[in-house]
GROMACS .gro file of N, CA, C and O in nm:
model
  304
    1MET      N    1  -6.087 -17.362   0.289
    1MET     CA    2  -6.108 -17.470   0.368
    1MET      C    3  -6.148 -17.571   0.269
    1MET      O    4  -6.190 -17.591   0.243
    2HIS      N    5  -5.976 -17.665   0.311
    2HIS     CA    6  -6.051 -17.781   0.285
    2HIS      C    7  -6.187 -17.875   0.276
    2HIS      O    8  -6.162 -17.907   0.439
    3LYS      N    9  -6.215 -17.934   0.186
    3LYS     CA   10  -6.344 -18.031   0.295
    3LYS      C   11  -6.258 -18.167   0.279
    3LYS      O   12  -6.154 -18.238   0.235
    4LEU      N   13  -6.289 -18.246   0.482
    4LEU     CA   14  -6.257 -18.388   0.431
    4LEU      C   15  -6.306 -18.460   0.384
    4LEU      O   16  -6.452 -18.529   0.377
    5VAL      N   17  -6.243 -18.542   0.282
    5VAL     CA   18  -6.303 -18.732   0.237
    5VAL      C   19  -6.241 -18.787   0.280
    5VAL      O   20  -6.178 -18.793   0.272
    6LEU      N   21  -6.316 -18.881   0.278
    6LEU     CA   22  -6.313 -19.063   0.337
    6LEU      C   23  -6.358 -19.114   0.205
    6LEU      O   24  -6.424 -19.136   0.179
    7ALA      N   25  -6.169 -19.230   0.197
    7ALA     CA   26  -6.169 -19.286   0.130
    7ALA      C   27  -6.273 -19.409   0.141
    7ALA      O   28  -6.087 -19.495   0.144
    8SER      N   29  -6.341 -19.485   0.181
    8SER     CA   30  -6.406 -19.587   0.199
    8SER      C   31  -6.516 -19.603   0.179
    8SER      O   32  -6.617 -19.531   0.195
    9LYS      N   33  -6.506 -19.753   0.127
    9LYS     CA   34  -6.699 -19.818   0.140
    9LYS      C   35  -6.832 -19.798   0.254
    9LYS      O   36  -6.859 -19.873   0.270
   10SER      N   37  -6.717 -19.789   0.361
   10SER     CA   38  -6.715 -19.828   0.510
   10SER      C   39  -6.825 -19.721   0.556
   10SER      O   40  -6.877 -19.623   0.576
   11LYS      N   41  -6.941 -19.771   0.573
   11LYS     CA   42  -7.052 -19.687   0.629
   11LYS      C   43  -7.078 -19.654   0.791
   11LYS      O   44  -7.041 -19.592   0.855
   12VAL      N   45  -6.958 -19.759   0.851
   12VAL     CA   46  -6.946 -19.702   0.969
   12VAL      C   47  -6.822 -19.655   1.038
   12VAL      O   48  -6.872 -19.580   1.113
   13ARG      N   49  -6.801 -19.616   0.949
   13ARG     CA   50  -6.656 -19.531   0.960
   13ARG      C   51  -6.753 -19.377   0.913
   13ARG      O   52  -6.697 -19.308   1.002
   14TYR      N   53  -6.831 -19.433   0.845
   14TYR     CA   54  -6.921 -19.245   0.872
   14TYR      C   55  -6.945 -19.211   0.903
   14TYR      O   56  -6.970 -19.096   0.998
   15GLN      N   57  -7.073 -19.301   0.971
   15GLN     CA   58  -7.119 -19.350   1.109
   15GLN      C   59  -7.037 -19.253   1.235
   15GLN      O   60  -7.080 -19.175   1.309
   16ILE      N   61  -6.858 -19.366   1.231
   16ILE     CA   62  -6.819 -19.305   1.352
   16ILE      C   63  -6.828 -19.111   1.313
   16ILE      O   64  -6.764 -19.013   1.439
   17LEU      N   65  -6.742 -19.104   1.228
   17LEU     CA   66  -6.689 -18.947   1.188
   17LEU      C   67  -6.858 -18.891   1.269
   17LEU      O   68  -6.775 -18.787   1.219
   18SER      N   69  -6.941 -18.892   1.201
   18SER     CA   70  -7.010 -18.814   1.195
   18SER      C   71  -7.059 -18.757   1.334
   18SER      O   72  -7.128 -18.654   1.394
   19LYS      N   73  -7.063 -18.887   1.398
   19LYS     CA   74  -7.123 -18.927   1.560
   19LYS      C   75  -7.013 -18.787   1.599
   19LYS      O   76  -7.081 -18.770   1.746
   20PHE      N   77  -6.950 -18.774   1.577
   20PHE     CA   78  -6.865 -18.709   1.683
   20PHE      C   79  -6.813 -18.560   1.582
   20PHE      O   80  -6.754 -18.531   1.605
   21GLY      N   81  -6.943 -18.516   1.486
   21GLY     CA   82  -6.927 -18.403   1.452
   21GLY      C   83  -6.831 -18.408   1.328
   21GLY      O   84  -6.800 -18.323   1.296
   22VAL      N   85  -6.802 -18.424   1.327
   22VAL     CA   86  -6.660 -18.470   1.161
   22VAL      C   87  -6.791 -18.459   1.034
   22VAL      O   88  -6.803 -18.572   1.012
   23LYS      N   89  -6.789 -18.321   0.942
   23LYS     CA   90  -6.813 -18.329   0.829
   23LYS      C   91  -6.778 -18.408   0.701
   23LYS      O   92  -6.661 -18.333   0.745
   24CYS      N   93  -6.808 -18.473   0.650
   24CYS     CA   94  -6.684 -18.512   0.543
   24CYS      C   95  -6.760 -18.569   0.453
   24CYS      O   96  -6.860 -18.633   0.486
   25VAL      N   97  -6.722 -18.588   0.294
   25VAL     CA   98  -6.797 -18.628   0.167
   25VAL      C   99  -6.727 -18.795   0.136
   25VAL      O  100  -6.634 -18.843   0.254
   26VAL      N  101  -6.787 -18.873   0.084
   26VAL     CA  102  -6.764 -19.026   0.114
   26VAL      C  103  -6.698 -19.066  -0.099
   26VAL      O  104  -6.802 -19.015  -0.129
   27GLU      N  105  -6.655 -19.080  -0.136
   27GLU     CA  106  -6.585 -19.113  -0.201
   27GLU      C  107  -6.473 -19.248  -0.255
   27GLU      O  108  -6.360 -19.249  -0.243
   28HIS      N  109  -6.557 -19.329  -0.300
   28HIS     CA  110  -6.491 -19.400  -0.325
   28HIS      C  111  -6.339 -19.473  -0.424
   28HIS      O  112  -6.329 -19.447  -0.486
   29SER      N  113  -6.261 -19.578  -0.343
   29SER     CA  114  -6.133 -19.544  -0.482
   29SER      C  115  -6.137 -19.591  -0.579
   29SER      O  116  -6.067 -19.672  -0.641
   30ASN      N  117  -6.196 -19.724  -0.484
   30ASN     CA  118  -6.235 -19.871  -0.607
   30ASN      C  119  -6.142 -19.928  -0.587
   30ASN      O  120  -6.017 -20.018  -0.750
   31VAL      N  121  -5.979 -19.998  -0.529
   31VAL     CA  122  -5.894 -20.024  -0.557
   31VAL      C  123  -5.964 -20.190  -0.517
   31VAL      O  124  -6.021 -20.213  -0.421
   32ASP      N  125  -5.886 -20.242  -0.632
   32ASP     CA  126  -5.912 -20.394  -0.606
   32ASP      C  127  -5.794 -20.469  -0.482
   32ASP      O  128  -5.690 -20.486  -0.506
   33GLU      N  129  -5.895 -20.434  -0.368
   33GLU     CA  130  -5.775 -20.499  -0.237
   33GLU      C  131  -5.734 -20.637  -0.231
   33GLU      O  132  -5.611 -20.649  -0.202
   34GLU      N  133  -5.797 -20.751  -0.304
   34GLU     CA  134  -5.750 -20.862  -0.274
   34GLU      C  135  -5.635 -20.866  -0.363
   34GLU      O  136  -5.509 -20.942  -0.306
   35PRO      N  137  -5.565 -20.857  -0.501
   35PRO     CA  138  -5.395 -20.916  -0.477
   35PRO      C  139  -5.325 -20.841  -0.439
   35PRO      O  140  -5.220 -20.882  -0.394
   36ILE      N  141  -5.353 -20.755  -0.402
   36ILE     CA  142  -5.287 -20.654  -0.311
   36ILE      C  143  -5.249 -20.689  -0.172
   36ILE      O  144  -5.179 -20.747  -0.175
   37LYS      N  145  -5.327 -20.756  -0.114
   37LYS     CA  146  -5.337 -20.803  -0.007
   37LYS      C  147  -5.286 -20.937  -0.005
   37LYS      O  148  -5.197 -20.941   0.060
   38ASP      N  149  -5.318 -21.047  -0.064
   38ASP     CA  150  -5.240 -21.175  -0.150
   38ASP      C  151  -5.068 -21.152  -0.129
   38ASP      O  152  -5.058 -21.200  -0.102
   39SER      N  153  -5.018 -21.007  -0.192
   39SER     CA  154  -4.864 -21.024  -0.199
   39SER      C  155  -4.862 -20.928  -0.128
   39SER      O  156  -4.718 -21.027  -0.118
   40LEU      N  157  -4.877 -20.891  -0.053
   40LEU     CA  158  -4.815 -20.806   0.130
   40LEU      C  159  -4.855 -20.957   0.216
   40LEU      O  160  -4.760 -20.969   0.236
   41LEU      N  161  -4.954 -21.068   0.178
   41LEU     CA  162  -4.945 -21.163   0.300
   41LEU      C  163  -4.781 -21.225   0.251
   41LEU      O  164  -4.728 -21.311   0.354
   42ASN      N  165  -4.825 -21.251   0.154
   42ASN     CA  166  -4.659 -21.353   0.037
   42ASN      C  167  -4.576 -21.348   0.050
   42ASN      O  168  -4.466 -21.398   0.080
   43GLU      N  169  -4.524 -21.150   0.102
   43GLU     CA  170  -4.388 -21.130   0.123
   43GLU      C  171  -4.410 -21.092   0.285
   43GLU      O  172  -4.246 -21.054   0.339
   44GLY      N  173  -4.495 -21.188   0.398
   44GLY     CA  174  -4.435 -21.159   0.462
   44GLY      C  175  -4.499 -21.111   0.580
   44GLY      O  176  -4.453 -21.021   0.711
   45ALA      N  177  -4.607 -20.961   0.463
   45ALA     CA  178  -4.595 -20.888   0.600
   45ALA      C  179  -4.733 -20.922   0.705
   45ALA      O  180  -4.826 -20.979   0.645
   46THR      N  181  -4.711 -20.819   0.789
   46THR     CA  182  -4.844 -20.848   0.904
   46THR      C  183  -4.965 -20.814   0.854
   46THR      O  184  -4.986 -20.640   0.777
   47PRO      N  185  -5.100 -20.814   1.002
   47PRO     CA  186  -5.218 -20.787   0.939
   47PRO      C  187  -5.213 -20.652   0.949
   47PRO      O  188  -5.299 -20.565   0.861
   48GLU      N  189  -5.139 -20.602   1.015
   48GLU     CA  190  -5.132 -20.455   1.046
   48GLU      C  191  -5.008 -20.355   0.950
   48GLU      O  192  -5.145 -20.251   0.902
   49ILE      N  193  -4.930 -20.382   0.877
   49ILE     CA  194  -4.904 -20.356   0.735
   49ILE      C  195  -5.026 -20.347   0.671
   49ILE      O  196  -4.979 -20.304   0.536
   50VAL      N  197  -5.055 -20.447   0.644
   50VAL     CA  198  -5.197 -20.472   0.533
   50VAL      C  199  -5.271 -20.379   0.543
   50VAL      O  200  -5.285 -20.293   0.433
   51SER      N  201  -5.295 -20.352   0.657
   51SER     CA  202  -5.402 -20.282   0.650
   51SER      C  203  -5.376 -20.131   0.633
   51SER      O  204  -5.419 -20.081   0.618
   52LYS      N  205  -5.261 -20.093   0.717
   52LYS     CA  206  -5.173 -19.929   0.696
   52LYS      C  207  -5.191 -19.938   0.560
   52LYS      O  208  -5.188 -19.757   0.518
   53ASN      N  209  -5.144 -20.038   0.456
   53ASN     CA  210  -5.069 -19.980   0.293
   53ASN      C  211  -5.190 -19.978   0.228
   53ASN      O  212  -5.195 -19.911   0.107
   54LEU      N  213  -5.333 -20.060   0.280
   54LEU     CA  214  -5.373 -20.009   0.161
   54LEU      C  215  -5.467 -19.932   0.213
   54LEU      O  216  -5.549 -19.825   0.128
   55ALA      N  217  -5.465 -19.886   0.341
   55ALA     CA  218  -5.536 -19.746   0.339
   55ALA      C  219  -5.542 -19.613   0.284
   55ALA      O  220  -5.564 -19.512   0.199
   56GLU      N  221  -5.347 -19.646   0.301
   56GLU     CA  222  -5.304 -19.500   0.204
   56GLU      C  223  -5.342 -19.525   0.127
   56GLU      O  224  -5.321 -19.501  -0.019
   57LEU      N  225  -5.342 -19.646  -0.019
   57LEU     CA  226  -5.314 -19.658  -0.116
   57LEU      C  227  -5.397 -19.594  -0.123
   57LEU      O  228  -5.461 -19.521  -0.311
   58LYS      N  229  -5.545 -19.662  -0.032
   58LYS     CA  230  -5.673 -19.562  -0.135
   58LYS      C  231  -5.725 -19.464  -0.084
   58LYS      O  232  -5.762 -19.383  -0.170
   59ALA      N  233  -5.629 -19.381   0.018
   59ALA     CA  234  -5.630 -19.291   0.006
   59ALA      C  235  -5.597 -19.123  -0.107
   59ALA      O  236  -5.599 -19.073  -0.162
   60ASN      N  237  -5.450 -19.239  -0.119
   60ASN     CA  238  -5.347 -19.211  -0.251
   60ASN      C  239  -5.428 -19.220  -0.341
   60ASN      O  240  -5.451 -19.114  -0.436
   61LYS      N  241  -5.509 -19.240  -0.372
   61LYS     CA  242  -5.638 -19.296  -0.524
   61LYS      C  243  -5.702 -19.187  -0.540
   61LYS      O  244  -5.675 -19.140  -0.683
   62VAL      N  245  -5.716 -19.151  -0.421
   62VAL     CA  246  -5.869 -19.069  -0.428
   62VAL      C  247  -5.837 -18.926  -0.459
   62VAL      O  248  -5.839 -18.830  -0.502
   63SER      N  249  -5.682 -18.866  -0.373
   63SER     CA  250  -5.614 -18.738  -0.373
   63SER      C  251  -5.556 -18.706  -0.522
   63SER      O  252  -5.533 -18.576  -0.558
   64GLN      N  253  -5.565 -18.824  -0.593
   64GLN     CA  254  -5.491 -18.773  -0.728
   64GLN      C  255  -5.611 -18.682  -0.786
   64GLN      O  256  -5.619 -18.654  -0.938
   65LYS      N  257  -5.712 -18.782  -0.817
   65LYS     CA  258  -5.869 -18.713  -0.858
   65LYS      C  259  -5.905 -18.548  -0.729
   65LYS      O  260  -5.967 -18.486  -0.767
   66LEU      N  261  -5.906 -18.580  -0.587
   66LEU     CA  262  -5.896 -18.433  -0.567
   66LEU      C  263  -5.795 -18.409  -0.498
   66LEU      O  264  -5.776 -18.397  -0.441
   67TYR      N  265  -5.674 -18.335  -0.546
   67TYR     CA  266  -5.574 -18.315  -0.453
   67TYR      C  267  -5.571 -18.152  -0.382
   67TYR      O  268  -5.487 -18.176  -0.302
   68ASP      N  269  -5.731 -18.134  -0.427
   68ASP     CA  270  -5.746 -17.964  -0.309
   68ASP      C  271  -5.814 -17.998  -0.159
   68ASP      O  272  -5.862 -17.960  -0.136
   69HIS      N  273  -5.844 -18.130  -0.149
   69HIS     CA  274  -5.906 -18.225  -0.045
   69HIS      C  275  -5.833 -18.237   0.037
   69HIS      O  276  -5.706 -18.320  -0.006
   70LEU      N  277  -5.838 -18.315   0.167
   70LEU     CA  278  -5.764 -18.336   0.275
   70LEU      C  279  -5.894 -18.464   0.273
   70LEU      O  280  -5.972 -18.481   0.295
   71VAL      N  281  -5.796 -18.597   0.236
   71VAL     CA  282  -5.858 -18.686   0.229
   71VAL      C  283  -5.768 -18.816   0.378
   71VAL      O  284  -5.684 -18.818   0.365
   72LEU      N  285  -5.893 -18.887   0.385
   72LEU     CA  286  -5.872 -19.014   0.526
   72LEU      C  287  -5.907 -19.156   0.429
   72LEU      O  288  -5.999 -19.163   0.416
   73GLY      N  289  -5.814 -19.208   0.468
   73GLY     CA  290  -5.791 -19.314   0.410
   73GLY      C  291  -5.804 -19.386   0.476
   73GLY      O  292  -5.727 -19.395   0.632
   74ALA      N  293  -5.894 -19.533   0.498
   74ALA     CA  294  -5.848 -19.633   0.645
   74ALA      C  295  -5.918 -19.792   0.618
   74ALA      O  296  -5.934 -19.796   0.476
   75ASP      N  297  -5.888 -19.878   0.657
   75ASP     CA  298  -5.920 -20.031   0.666
   75ASP      C  299  -5.883 -20.072   0.713
   75ASP      O  300  -5.837 -20.022   0.843
   76SER      N  301  -5.898 -20.163   0.756
   76SER     CA  302  -5.925 -20.251   0.865
   76SER      C  303  -5.875 -20.388   0.862
   76SER      O  304  -5.856 -20.492   0.736
   0.00000   0.00000   0.00000
């Protein structure tokens, strides 16, 4: 059975998952979001696209270390 890993520093996201009985561990991705966000916005990306891209990037980065776990990336 794979463990769920939350790739987010957000305590609120962890609390939401816990509230609904979802057990997970937190692993910070340490992604420097600002340059990525700025680059995407300069290319005309919508806030929704920026958020989706950052969430995917965080999940991918954590997945490289924990390839045998299910990783959930999130951004708002």
